[in-house]
């Protein structure tokens, strides 16, 4: 019986955290999710009856672009947290780090508690997103201490190897989804469109935290080039303090005179219903998306999706078959696809229907969880063999 200590640095539910809920669920009678910050993610875990403990309520000041000096300073700050995690890890068979800071803490805990470490890589480890120091730390710790790295896409795996990561420890496992959670009744869709005053509109949904690289501004620029009945809903909040960007988006909307055609809905928990209320879902990341949960979710909702052609999105979408791909940061190209979807409803509906069928098979959560269980089983056994401990 495997007991797993999952670690995640965030109190807020980003894509990596939502994925962790699905992974931790099958282990909930013998697992603990340790968080390094409190927030609404803890509530979501608890709603799913997953045991949760907040190890530290102090924000960790190191971030993706931090240099070595900042890193060393923050190390002193997180020493008590590391202590708590090491003590807790001794009660578990495996440590599963779900984020970068969780990898740092998990690696130390793995070393001192002699428990195997698995790192779930939800990022593209490139200099576009991370400082050189952070990249080096992540790759070195993973190479030296992780028995297994699970990459959320081929794109994340490739970037890991290019950054110096070991090929022999990394496996690609896509995010899993429960298809039945993405079915919405027609009456519910009508009610929602009415509430949001979207009747008779061609609605494009953008579902993502508000952050410059998620490219909401690209969609707004494209919208100005689309026919007037095309309206956008921006679903998501600035989860990591991107308030300047939020201001910028509102300004852009005002400058383009789009106040009646763009709605900011903030963070929502009814994503499947909102997606079902859309005519098209747009993904507009300006740099490579590691996976792109929203793309698969749109497919499962039976809604056509247009995605920025980079990173994991290319593994999910085949242009003209199960969705549309456009060059990142090219609003004109995006506007063209939007207009085509508006005009060619039959072809677009067929594409969306193909996508729903293939996505429900390809990303079935039960199958994905089996893949992960197999990998973890194997890692726990080999690790106990190498440390000469009896297998529990
Ligand atoms: N999401 C949500 N509420 C919102 C906006 C987004 O629950 O208001 C969810 C969305 O449905 C998706 C996740 O947040 O499951 C975002 O994951 P993705 O891989 O698209 O991006 P990430 O946040 O990991 O960069």
mmCIF file of C-alpha atoms and ligand atoms in Angstrom:
data_model
loop_
_atom_site.group_PDB
_atom_site.id
_atom_site.type_symbol
_atom_site.label_atom_id
_atom_site.label_comp_id
_atom_site.label_asym_id
_atom_site.label_seq_id
_atom_site.Cartn_x
_atom_site.Cartn_y
_atom_site.Cartn_z
ATOM 1 C CA UNK A 1 0.000 0.000 0.000
ATOM 2 C CA UNK A 2 1.648 3.176 -1.193
ATOM 3 C CA UNK A 3 1.443 6.231 1.003
ATOM 4 C CA UNK A 4 2.183 9.373 -0.954
ATOM 5 C CA UNK A 5 3.142 12.822 0.229
ATOM 6 C CA UNK A 6 2.180 15.261 -2.536
ATOM 7 C CA UNK A 7 3.756 18.718 -2.351
ATOM 8 C CA UNK A 8 2.587 21.897 -4.092
ATOM 9 C CA UNK A 9 3.720 25.450 -3.446
ATOM 10 C CA UNK A 10 0.487 27.183 -4.383
ATOM 11 C CA UNK A 11 -2.618 28.107 -2.453
ATOM 12 C CA UNK A 12 -4.314 29.063 -5.707
ATOM 13 C CA UNK A 13 -5.786 26.686 -8.257
ATOM 14 C CA UNK A 14 -3.757 26.990 -11.489
ATOM 15 C CA UNK A 15 -3.619 24.219 -14.072
ATOM 16 C CA UNK A 16 -0.942 22.219 -12.190
ATOM 17 C CA UNK A 17 -3.061 22.284 -9.033
ATOM 18 C CA UNK A 18 -6.273 21.225 -10.809
ATOM 19 C CA UNK A 19 -4.324 18.356 -12.369
ATOM 20 C CA UNK A 20 -3.014 17.349 -8.934
ATOM 21 C CA UNK A 21 -6.573 16.961 -7.607
ATOM 22 C CA UNK A 22 -7.204 14.270 -10.236
ATOM 23 C CA UNK A 23 -3.902 12.536 -9.501
ATOM 24 C CA UNK A 24 -4.223 12.587 -5.692
ATOM 25 C CA UNK A 25 -7.881 11.474 -5.620
ATOM 26 C CA UNK A 26 -7.265 7.723 -6.055
ATOM 27 C CA UNK A 27 -4.755 7.851 -3.164
ATOM 28 C CA UNK A 28 -6.859 9.962 -0.805
ATOM 29 C CA UNK A 29 -7.207 7.277 1.895
ATOM 30 C CA UNK A 30 -3.396 7.108 2.249
ATOM 31 C CA UNK A 31 -2.025 10.397 0.980
ATOM 32 C CA UNK A 32 -1.456 13.926 2.149
ATOM 33 C CA UNK A 33 -1.212 17.036 0.014
ATOM 34 C CA UNK A 34 1.217 19.454 1.649
ATOM 35 C CA UNK A 35 0.869 23.078 0.548
ATOM 36 C CA UNK A 36 3.307 25.938 1.058
ATOM 37 C CA UNK A 37 0.547 28.561 1.018
ATOM 38 C CA UNK A 38 -3.060 28.690 2.088
ATOM 39 C CA UNK A 39 -5.879 29.606 -0.280
ATOM 40 C CA UNK A 40 -8.830 28.392 -2.298
ATOM 41 C CA UNK A 41 -6.872 25.393 -3.623
ATOM 42 C CA UNK A 42 -7.029 23.893 -0.106
ATOM 43 C CA UNK A 43 -10.838 24.198 -0.201
ATOM 44 C CA UNK A 44 -10.971 22.403 -3.534
ATOM 45 C CA UNK A 45 -8.808 19.559 -2.182
ATOM 46 C CA UNK A 46 -11.033 19.273 0.860
ATOM 47 C CA UNK A 47 -14.179 19.241 -1.284
ATOM 48 C CA UNK A 48 -12.625 16.215 -2.973
ATOM 49 C CA UNK A 49 -11.926 14.603 0.445
ATOM 50 C CA UNK A 50 -8.180 14.740 -0.105
ATOM 51 C CA UNK A 51 -6.268 15.157 3.199
ATOM 52 C CA UNK A 52 -4.450 18.454 3.149
ATOM 53 C CA UNK A 53 -1.979 20.287 5.371
ATOM 54 C CA UNK A 54 -0.663 23.796 4.945
ATOM 55 C CA UNK A 55 3.027 23.582 5.884
ATOM 56 C CA UNK A 56 3.735 27.280 5.730
ATOM 57 C CA UNK A 57 1.533 30.318 5.521
ATOM 58 C CA UNK A 58 4.503 32.626 4.880
ATOM 59 C CA UNK A 59 4.825 33.451 1.182
ATOM 60 C CA UNK A 60 8.114 32.183 -0.272
ATOM 61 C CA UNK A 61 9.759 35.253 -1.787
ATOM 62 C CA UNK A 62 11.714 33.412 -4.488
ATOM 63 C CA UNK A 63 10.035 33.478 -7.905
ATOM 64 C CA UNK A 64 10.632 32.140 -11.405
ATOM 65 C CA UNK A 65 13.140 34.866 -12.318
ATOM 66 C CA UNK A 66 15.066 34.918 -9.003
ATOM 67 C CA UNK A 67 18.854 34.913 -9.003
ATOM 68 C CA UNK A 68 21.248 33.013 -6.736
ATOM 69 C CA UNK A 69 21.414 35.666 -3.966
ATOM 70 C CA UNK A 70 17.638 35.844 -3.695
ATOM 71 C CA UNK A 71 17.596 32.051 -3.716
ATOM 72 C CA UNK A 72 20.043 31.778 -0.803
ATOM 73 C CA UNK A 73 18.128 34.400 1.218
ATOM 74 C CA UNK A 74 14.871 32.561 0.702
ATOM 75 C CA UNK A 75 16.531 29.306 1.752
ATOM 76 C CA UNK A 76 16.948 30.659 5.301
ATOM 77 C CA UNK A 77 13.314 31.677 5.221
ATOM 78 C CA UNK A 78 12.103 28.203 4.214
ATOM 79 C CA UNK A 79 14.301 26.178 6.594
ATOM 80 C CA UNK A 80 11.415 25.562 9.095
ATOM 81 C CA UNK A 81 9.182 24.471 6.218
ATOM 82 C CA UNK A 82 11.833 22.005 5.024
ATOM 83 C CA UNK A 83 12.095 20.605 8.555
ATOM 84 C CA UNK A 84 8.369 20.002 8.761
ATOM 85 C CA UNK A 85 8.314 18.320 5.360
ATOM 86 C CA UNK A 86 11.262 16.025 6.201
ATOM 87 C CA UNK A 87 9.546 14.898 9.406
ATOM 88 C CA UNK A 88 6.271 14.273 7.583
ATOM 89 C CA UNK A 89 7.967 12.496 4.665
ATOM 90 C CA UNK A 90 9.178 9.743 7.017
ATOM 91 C CA UNK A 91 5.550 8.648 7.398
ATOM 92 C CA UNK A 92 5.139 8.190 3.633
ATOM 93 C CA UNK A 93 6.571 5.892 0.953
ATOM 94 C CA UNK A 94 7.030 8.456 -1.780
ATOM 95 C CA UNK A 95 7.319 12.216 -2.246
ATOM 96 C CA UNK A 96 5.521 13.683 -5.264
ATOM 97 C CA UNK A 97 6.568 17.260 -6.047
ATOM 98 C CA UNK A 98 4.071 19.057 -8.246
ATOM 99 C CA UNK A 99 5.761 22.455 -8.688
ATOM 100 C CA UNK A 100 9.281 23.904 -8.815
ATOM 101 C CA UNK A 101 9.470 25.083 -5.201
ATOM 102 C CA UNK A 102 7.930 21.774 -4.177
ATOM 103 C CA UNK A 103 10.797 20.107 -6.054
ATOM 104 C CA UNK A 104 13.390 22.039 -4.045
ATOM 105 C CA UNK A 105 11.761 21.198 -0.699
ATOM 106 C CA UNK A 106 10.839 17.671 -1.834
ATOM 107 C CA UNK A 107 14.396 16.951 -3.004
ATOM 108 C CA UNK A 108 15.835 17.852 0.398
ATOM 109 C CA UNK A 109 13.122 15.851 2.146
ATOM 110 C CA UNK A 110 13.826 12.903 -0.150
ATOM 111 C CA UNK A 111 17.548 13.077 0.630
ATOM 112 C CA UNK A 112 17.097 13.199 4.416
ATOM 113 C CA UNK A 113 14.136 10.825 4.719
ATOM 114 C CA UNK A 114 15.457 8.403 2.065
ATOM 115 C CA UNK A 115 12.122 8.366 0.303
ATOM 116 C CA UNK A 116 11.926 8.259 -3.527
ATOM 117 C CA UNK A 117 11.092 11.511 -5.250
ATOM 118 C CA UNK A 118 8.835 12.009 -8.246
ATOM 119 C CA UNK A 119 8.688 15.406 -9.935
ATOM 120 C CA UNK A 120 5.656 16.324 -12.027
ATOM 121 C CA UNK A 121 6.894 18.871 -14.526
ATOM 122 C CA UNK A 122 4.106 21.237 -15.582
ATOM 123 C CA UNK A 123 6.430 23.849 -17.096
ATOM 124 C CA UNK A 124 8.530 24.418 -20.159
ATOM 125 C CA UNK A 125 11.915 24.883 -18.542
ATOM 126 C CA UNK A 126 13.270 27.603 -20.783
ATOM 127 C CA UNK A 127 14.768 31.044 -20.229
ATOM 128 C CA UNK A 128 11.546 32.573 -21.494
ATOM 129 C CA UNK A 129 9.915 31.632 -18.198
ATOM 130 C CA UNK A 130 12.760 30.969 -15.730
ATOM 131 C CA UNK A 131 16.008 32.570 -14.648
ATOM 132 C CA UNK A 132 19.203 30.699 -15.473
ATOM 133 C CA UNK A 133 19.668 29.994 -11.739
ATOM 134 C CA UNK A 134 16.206 28.525 -11.324
ATOM 135 C CA UNK A 135 16.624 26.386 -14.419
ATOM 136 C CA UNK A 136 19.916 25.022 -13.166
ATOM 137 C CA UNK A 137 18.506 24.278 -9.699
ATOM 138 C CA UNK A 138 15.456 22.464 -11.097
ATOM 139 C CA UNK A 139 17.424 20.366 -13.568
ATOM 140 C CA UNK A 140 20.237 19.520 -11.118
ATOM 141 C CA UNK A 141 17.840 18.479 -8.349
ATOM 142 C CA UNK A 142 15.721 16.432 -10.725
ATOM 143 C CA UNK A 143 18.780 14.752 -12.275
ATOM 144 C CA UNK A 144 20.404 13.920 -8.940
ATOM 145 C CA UNK A 145 17.441 13.127 -6.704
ATOM 146 C CA UNK A 146 14.294 12.319 -8.679
ATOM 147 C CA UNK A 147 13.604 8.686 -9.558
ATOM 148 C CA UNK A 148 11.068 9.858 -12.093
ATOM 149 C CA UNK A 149 10.055 13.070 -13.833
ATOM 150 C CA UNK A 150 6.538 13.133 -15.292
ATOM 151 C CA UNK A 151 6.299 15.703 -18.081
ATOM 152 C CA UNK A 152 2.854 17.024 -18.973
ATOM 153 C CA UNK A 153 3.695 17.067 -22.690
ATOM 154 C CA UNK A 154 6.351 16.161 -25.202
ATOM 155 C CA UNK A 155 7.166 19.896 -25.364
ATOM 156 C CA UNK A 156 7.906 20.013 -21.603
ATOM 157 C CA UNK A 157 9.998 16.837 -21.899
ATOM 158 C CA UNK A 158 12.035 18.237 -24.805
ATOM 159 C CA UNK A 159 12.729 21.500 -22.953
ATOM 160 C CA UNK A 160 13.820 19.547 -19.851
ATOM 161 C CA UNK A 161 16.312 17.526 -21.882
ATOM 162 C CA UNK A 162 17.540 20.628 -23.728
ATOM 163 C CA UNK A 163 18.141 22.288 -20.348
ATOM 164 C CA UNK A 164 20.403 19.363 -19.386
ATOM 165 C CA UNK A 165 17.805 17.014 -17.870
ATOM 166 C CA UNK A 166 18.324 13.244 -17.946
ATOM 167 C CA UNK A 167 16.485 11.400 -20.704
ATOM 168 C CA UNK A 168 16.298 8.148 -18.782
ATOM 169 C CA UNK A 169 14.149 9.485 -15.927
ATOM 170 C CA UNK A 170 11.454 11.381 -17.835
ATOM 171 C CA UNK A 171 8.091 10.084 -19.113
ATOM 172 C CA UNK A 172 5.268 12.023 -20.762
ATOM 173 C CA UNK A 173 1.817 11.692 -19.182
ATOM 174 C CA UNK A 174 -0.920 14.064 -20.336
ATOM 175 C CA UNK A 175 -3.478 15.587 -17.944
ATOM 176 C CA UNK A 176 -6.581 13.444 -17.468
ATOM 177 C CA UNK A 177 -10.200 14.612 -17.546
ATOM 178 C CA UNK A 178 -13.573 13.128 -16.615
ATOM 179 C CA UNK A 179 -15.566 13.580 -19.834
ATOM 180 C CA UNK A 180 -18.937 13.454 -18.070
ATOM 181 C CA UNK A 181 -18.073 16.612 -16.105
ATOM 182 C CA UNK A 182 -18.078 18.525 -19.377
ATOM 183 C CA UNK A 183 -21.661 17.831 -20.412
ATOM 184 C CA UNK A 184 -24.057 20.710 -19.957
ATOM 185 C CA UNK A 185 -27.784 20.657 -20.544
ATOM 186 C CA UNK A 186 -29.158 22.933 -23.271
ATOM 187 C CA UNK A 187 -31.476 24.679 -20.768
ATOM 188 C CA UNK A 188 -28.525 25.530 -18.527
ATOM 189 C CA UNK A 189 -26.664 27.015 -21.512
ATOM 190 C CA UNK A 190 -29.689 29.160 -22.447
ATOM 191 C CA UNK A 191 -30.008 30.402 -18.850
ATOM 192 C CA UNK A 192 -26.327 31.294 -18.614
ATOM 193 C CA UNK A 193 -26.317 33.163 -21.942
ATOM 194 C CA UNK A 194 -29.353 35.072 -20.763
ATOM 195 C CA UNK A 195 -27.758 35.948 -17.416
ATOM 196 C CA UNK A 196 -24.614 37.150 -19.167
ATOM 197 C CA UNK A 197 -26.620 39.024 -21.823
ATOM 198 C CA UNK A 198 -25.042 37.008 -24.602
ATOM 199 C CA UNK A 199 -28.156 36.029 -26.545
ATOM 200 C CA UNK A 200 -27.805 36.452 -30.313
ATOM 201 C CA UNK A 201 -24.063 36.970 -29.980
ATOM 202 C CA UNK A 202 -21.230 34.895 -31.372
ATOM 203 C CA UNK A 203 -19.355 34.285 -28.135
ATOM 204 C CA UNK A 204 -15.636 33.615 -27.909
ATOM 205 C CA UNK A 205 -14.463 32.380 -24.523
ATOM 206 C CA UNK A 206 -10.974 32.887 -23.158
ATOM 207 C CA UNK A 207 -10.353 30.786 -20.045
ATOM 208 C CA UNK A 208 -7.119 31.562 -18.340
ATOM 209 C CA UNK A 209 -5.545 33.492 -15.523
ATOM 210 C CA UNK A 210 -4.912 37.070 -16.568
ATOM 211 C CA UNK A 211 -1.185 37.236 -17.343
ATOM 212 C CA UNK A 212 0.697 38.846 -20.254
ATOM 213 C CA UNK A 213 1.916 35.533 -21.692
ATOM 214 C CA UNK A 214 -1.627 34.144 -21.732
ATOM 215 C CA UNK A 215 -2.276 36.765 -24.421
ATOM 216 C CA UNK A 216 -5.753 38.093 -23.617
ATOM 217 C CA UNK A 217 -4.616 41.307 -25.375
ATOM 218 C CA UNK A 218 -4.188 39.355 -28.624
ATOM 219 C CA UNK A 219 -7.822 38.275 -28.508
ATOM 220 C CA UNK A 220 -8.988 41.841 -27.815
ATOM 221 C CA UNK A 221 -6.998 43.144 -30.803
ATOM 222 C CA UNK A 222 -8.447 40.378 -32.990
ATOM 223 C CA UNK A 223 -11.960 41.131 -31.776
ATOM 224 C CA UNK A 224 -11.751 44.685 -33.126
ATOM 225 C CA UNK A 225 -11.226 43.133 -36.589
ATOM 226 C CA UNK A 226 -14.265 40.811 -36.340
ATOM 227 C CA UNK A 227 -17.926 41.491 -37.211
ATOM 228 C CA UNK A 228 -19.837 43.395 -34.493
ATOM 229 C CA UNK A 229 -21.869 40.431 -33.196
ATOM 230 C CA UNK A 230 -18.636 38.751 -32.061
ATOM 231 C CA UNK A 231 -18.274 39.146 -28.296
ATOM 232 C CA UNK A 232 -15.631 37.848 -25.884
ATOM 233 C CA UNK A 233 -15.798 36.641 -22.314
ATOM 234 C CA UNK A 234 -12.514 36.657 -20.409
ATOM 235 C CA UNK A 235 -12.733 34.085 -17.631
ATOM 236 C CA UNK A 236 -9.952 34.071 -15.054
ATOM 237 C CA UNK A 237 -8.211 36.317 -12.602
ATOM 238 C CA UNK A 238 -4.694 37.663 -12.073
ATOM 239 C CA UNK A 239 -3.648 34.788 -9.797
ATOM 240 C CA UNK A 240 -0.058 35.883 -9.323
ATOM 241 C CA UNK A 241 -0.290 39.667 -8.943
ATOM 242 C CA UNK A 242 -0.447 40.739 -12.593
ATOM 243 C CA UNK A 243 -2.542 43.818 -11.741
ATOM 244 C CA UNK A 244 -0.767 46.074 -14.243
ATOM 245 C CA UNK A 245 -1.748 43.734 -17.037
ATOM 246 C CA UNK A 246 -5.377 43.771 -15.894
ATOM 247 C CA UNK A 247 -5.354 47.575 -16.035
ATOM 248 C CA UNK A 248 -3.767 47.446 -19.461
ATOM 249 C CA UNK A 249 -6.482 45.098 -20.734
ATOM 250 C CA UNK A 250 -9.281 47.372 -19.514
ATOM 251 C CA UNK A 251 -7.524 50.324 -21.125
ATOM 252 C CA UNK A 252 -7.169 48.467 -24.418
ATOM 253 C CA UNK A 253 -10.876 47.584 -24.404
ATOM 254 C CA UNK A 254 -11.788 51.252 -23.790
ATOM 255 C CA UNK A 255 -9.405 52.547 -26.457
ATOM 256 C CA UNK A 256 -10.843 50.171 -29.065
ATOM 257 C CA UNK A 257 -14.412 51.025 -28.023
ATOM 258 C CA UNK A 258 -15.146 47.387 -27.196
ATOM 259 C CA UNK A 259 -16.781 47.910 -23.774
ATOM 260 C CA UNK A 260 -19.990 46.238 -24.983
ATOM 261 C CA UNK A 261 -18.164 43.342 -26.599
ATOM 262 C CA UNK A 262 -15.743 42.228 -23.865
ATOM 263 C CA UNK A 263 -16.824 40.904 -20.475
ATOM 264 C CA UNK A 264 -14.395 40.254 -17.643
ATOM 265 C CA UNK A 265 -15.931 37.486 -15.543
ATOM 266 C CA UNK A 266 -13.101 36.940 -13.031
ATOM 267 C CA UNK A 267 -12.187 33.500 -11.651
ATOM 268 C CA UNK A 268 -15.056 31.021 -12.061
ATOM 269 C CA UNK A 269 -15.647 27.445 -10.998
ATOM 270 C CA UNK A 270 -18.305 26.689 -13.632
ATOM 271 C CA UNK A 271 -15.876 26.332 -16.550
ATOM 272 C CA UNK A 272 -17.733 23.494 -18.380
ATOM 273 C CA UNK A 273 -21.001 25.455 -18.326
ATOM 274 C CA UNK A 274 -19.339 28.681 -19.454
ATOM 275 C CA UNK A 275 -17.467 26.903 -22.235
ATOM 276 C CA UNK A 276 -20.704 25.299 -23.388
ATOM 277 C CA UNK A 277 -22.208 28.796 -23.572
ATOM 278 C CA UNK A 278 -19.517 29.845 -26.058
ATOM 279 C CA UNK A 279 -19.441 29.426 -29.836
ATOM 280 C CA UNK A 280 -15.665 29.229 -29.901
ATOM 281 C CA UNK A 281 -12.901 28.939 -27.303
ATOM 282 C CA UNK A 282 -9.669 30.838 -27.932
ATOM 283 C CA UNK A 283 -6.258 30.028 -26.518
ATOM 284 C CA UNK A 284 -3.787 32.818 -27.248
ATOM 285 C CA UNK A 285 -0.596 32.204 -25.258
ATOM 286 C CA UNK A 286 2.270 34.267 -26.605
ATOM 287 C CA UNK A 287 4.918 31.732 -25.630
ATOM 288 C CA UNK A 288 4.814 27.953 -25.720
ATOM 289 C CA UNK A 289 2.096 26.490 -23.501
ATOM 290 C CA UNK A 290 3.379 23.467 -21.544
ATOM 291 C CA UNK A 291 0.076 21.595 -21.943
ATOM 292 C CA UNK A 292 -3.056 23.756 -22.149
ATOM 293 C CA UNK A 293 -5.847 22.230 -20.087
ATOM 294 C CA UNK A 294 -8.349 24.737 -21.466
ATOM 295 C CA UNK A 295 -7.842 23.367 -24.980
ATOM 296 C CA UNK A 296 -8.837 19.846 -23.953
ATOM 297 C CA UNK A 297 -11.694 21.158 -21.801
ATOM 298 C CA UNK A 298 -13.143 23.070 -24.757
ATOM 299 C CA UNK A 299 -12.955 19.907 -26.862
ATOM 300 C CA UNK A 300 -14.741 17.896 -24.168
ATOM 301 C CA UNK A 301 -17.472 20.556 -24.089
ATOM 302 C CA UNK A 302 -17.935 20.040 -27.827
ATOM 303 C CA UNK A 303 -16.890 23.580 -28.611
ATOM 304 C CA UNK A 304 -14.479 24.470 -31.420
ATOM 305 C CA UNK A 305 -11.116 25.664 -30.193
ATOM 306 C CA UNK A 306 -8.497 27.879 -31.773
ATOM 307 C CA UNK A 307 -5.060 27.641 -30.163
ATOM 308 C CA UNK A 308 -1.677 29.313 -30.474
ATOM 309 C CA UNK A 309 0.604 27.007 -32.463
ATOM 310 C CA UNK A 310 3.426 26.282 -30.002
ATOM 311 C CA UNK A 311 4.432 23.882 -27.224
ATOM 312 C CA UNK A 312 1.858 21.405 -25.937
ATOM 313 C CA UNK A 313 -0.971 22.922 -28.002
ATOM 314 C CA UNK A 314 0.514 21.344 -31.147
ATOM 315 C CA UNK A 315 0.238 17.922 -29.512
ATOM 316 C CA UNK A 316 -3.445 18.526 -28.724
ATOM 317 C CA UNK A 317 -4.741 20.206 -31.878
ATOM 318 C CA UNK A 318 -4.540 19.100 -35.487
ATOM 319 C CA UNK A 319 -5.505 22.084 -37.612
ATOM 320 C CA UNK A 320 -8.777 21.540 -39.462
ATOM 321 C CA UNK A 321 -9.290 18.097 -37.887
ATOM 322 C CA UNK A 322 -10.100 18.690 -34.206
ATOM 323 C CA UNK A 323 -9.570 22.446 -33.954
ATOM 324 C CA UNK A 324 -7.632 25.351 -35.384
ATOM 325 C CA UNK A 325 -4.061 26.546 -34.924
ATOM 326 C CA UNK A 326 -2.811 30.082 -35.456
ATOM 327 C CA UNK A 327 0.626 31.652 -35.230
ATOM 328 C CA UNK A 328 1.155 33.019 -31.691
ATOM 329 C CA UNK A 329 0.925 36.825 -31.314
ATOM 330 C CA UNK A 330 -0.810 37.285 -34.708
ATOM 331 C CA UNK A 331 -4.253 38.848 -34.026
ATOM 332 C CA UNK A 332 -5.001 39.199 -37.732
ATOM 333 C CA UNK A 333 -4.683 35.468 -38.288
ATOM 334 C CA UNK A 334 -6.839 34.855 -35.221
ATOM 335 C CA UNK A 335 -9.512 37.262 -36.495
ATOM 336 C CA UNK A 336 -9.591 35.346 -39.803
ATOM 337 C CA UNK A 337 -10.190 32.002 -38.063
ATOM 338 C CA UNK A 338 -12.887 33.552 -35.859
ATOM 339 C CA UNK A 339 -14.659 34.925 -38.918
ATOM 340 C CA UNK A 340 -14.400 31.572 -40.717
ATOM 341 C CA UNK A 341 -15.946 29.796 -37.695
ATOM 342 C CA UNK A 342 -18.739 32.365 -37.665
ATOM 343 C CA UNK A 343 -19.504 31.785 -41.362
ATOM 344 C CA UNK A 344 -18.845 28.068 -41.801
ATOM 345 C CA UNK A 345 -20.936 26.704 -38.976
ATOM 346 C CA UNK A 346 -21.393 23.192 -40.369
ATOM 347 C CA UNK A 347 -17.685 22.478 -40.905
ATOM 348 C CA UNK A 348 -16.859 24.002 -37.527
ATOM 349 C CA UNK A 349 -19.502 21.861 -35.772
ATOM 350 C CA UNK A 350 -18.063 18.709 -37.375
ATOM 351 C CA UNK A 351 -14.571 19.640 -36.206
ATOM 352 C CA UNK A 352 -15.844 20.247 -32.650
ATOM 353 C CA UNK A 353 -17.683 16.951 -32.634
ATOM 354 C CA UNK A 354 -14.558 15.065 -33.836
ATOM 355 C CA UNK A 355 -12.601 16.788 -31.089
ATOM 356 C CA UNK A 356 -15.058 15.781 -28.369
ATOM 357 C CA UNK A 357 -14.887 12.101 -29.332
ATOM 358 C CA UNK A 358 -11.106 11.918 -29.656
ATOM 359 C CA UNK A 359 -10.402 13.995 -26.518
ATOM 360 C CA UNK A 360 -12.672 11.876 -24.330
ATOM 361 C CA UNK A 361 -10.654 8.801 -25.346
ATOM 362 C CA UNK A 362 -7.188 10.319 -25.392
ATOM 363 C CA UNK A 363 -7.397 12.167 -22.069
ATOM 364 C CA UNK A 364 -9.622 9.819 -20.085
ATOM 365 C CA UNK A 365 -8.698 10.379 -16.441
ATOM 366 C CA UNK A 366 -9.030 6.699 -15.455
ATOM 367 C CA UNK A 367 -6.552 5.630 -18.154
ATOM 368 C CA UNK A 368 -4.158 8.465 -17.303
ATOM 369 C CA UNK A 369 -4.314 7.577 -13.598
ATOM 370 C CA UNK A 370 -3.484 3.965 -14.444
ATOM 371 C CA UNK A 371 -0.410 5.158 -16.328
ATOM 372 C CA UNK A 372 0.690 7.188 -13.318
ATOM 373 C CA UNK A 373 -0.035 4.337 -10.874
ATOM 374 C CA UNK A 374 2.126 1.975 -12.954
ATOM 375 C CA UNK A 375 5.010 4.441 -13.035
ATOM 376 C CA UNK A 376 4.784 5.111 -9.288
ATOM 377 C CA UNK A 377 4.559 1.406 -8.447
ATOM 378 C CA UNK A 378 7.673 0.742 -10.429
ATOM 379 C CA UNK A 379 9.552 3.656 -8.827
ATOM 380 C CA UNK A 380 8.638 2.693 -5.276
ATOM 381 C CA UNK A 381 9.740 -0.897 -5.826
ATOM 382 C CA UNK A 382 13.051 -0.050 -7.492
ATOM 383 C CA UNK A 383 13.793 2.556 -4.857
ATOM 384 C CA UNK A 384 13.184 0.139 -1.966
ATOM 385 C CA UNK A 385 15.344 -2.440 -3.720
ATOM 386 C CA UNK A 386 18.191 0.059 -4.132
ATOM 387 C CA UNK A 387 18.016 1.107 -0.455
ATOM 388 C CA UNK A 388 17.617 -2.560 0.666
ATOM 389 C CA UNK A 389 14.444 -1.762 2.578
ATOM 390 C CA UNK A 390 11.550 -4.268 2.634
ATOM 391 C CA UNK A 391 8.813 -3.378 0.139
ATOM 392 C CA UNK A 392 5.647 -2.471 2.096
HETATM 393 N N1 LIG B 1 -9.702 27.874 -14.787
HETATM 394 C C1 LIG B 1 -10.660 27.935 -13.781
HETATM 395 N N2 LIG B 1 -11.290 29.117 -13.563
HETATM 396 C C2 LIG B 1 -11.010 30.238 -14.253
HETATM 397 C C3 LIG B 1 -10.011 30.188 -15.267
HETATM 398 C C4 LIG B 1 -9.362 28.978 -15.512
HETATM 399 O O1 LIG B 1 -10.952 26.940 -13.120
HETATM 400 O O2 LIG B 1 -11.638 31.274 -14.002
HETATM 401 C C5 LIG B 1 -9.036 26.589 -15.042
HETATM 402 C C6 LIG B 1 -9.178 26.071 -16.461
HETATM 403 O O3 LIG B 1 -10.424 25.471 -16.646
HETATM 404 C C7 LIG B 1 -8.012 25.115 -16.563
HETATM 405 C C8 LIG B 1 -6.951 25.751 -15.637
HETATM 406 O O4 LIG B 1 -7.642 26.731 -14.867
HETATM 407 O O5 LIG B 1 -8.358 23.830 -16.072
HETATM 408 C C9 LIG B 1 -5.824 26.399 -16.383
HETATM 409 O O6 LIG B 1 -4.985 25.428 -16.881
HETATM 410 P P1 LIG B 1 -4.088 25.655 -18.167
HETATM 411 O O7 LIG B 1 -3.289 24.412 -18.386
HETATM 412 O O8 LIG B 1 -4.937 26.075 -19.317
HETATM 413 O O9 LIG B 1 -3.153 26.881 -17.786
HETATM 414 P P2 LIG B 1 -2.178 27.131 -16.506
HETATM 415 O O10 LIG B 1 -2.966 27.881 -15.483
HETATM 416 O O11 LIG B 1 -1.724 25.792 -16.007
HETATM 417 O O12 LIG B 1 -1.058 27.946 -17.070
#
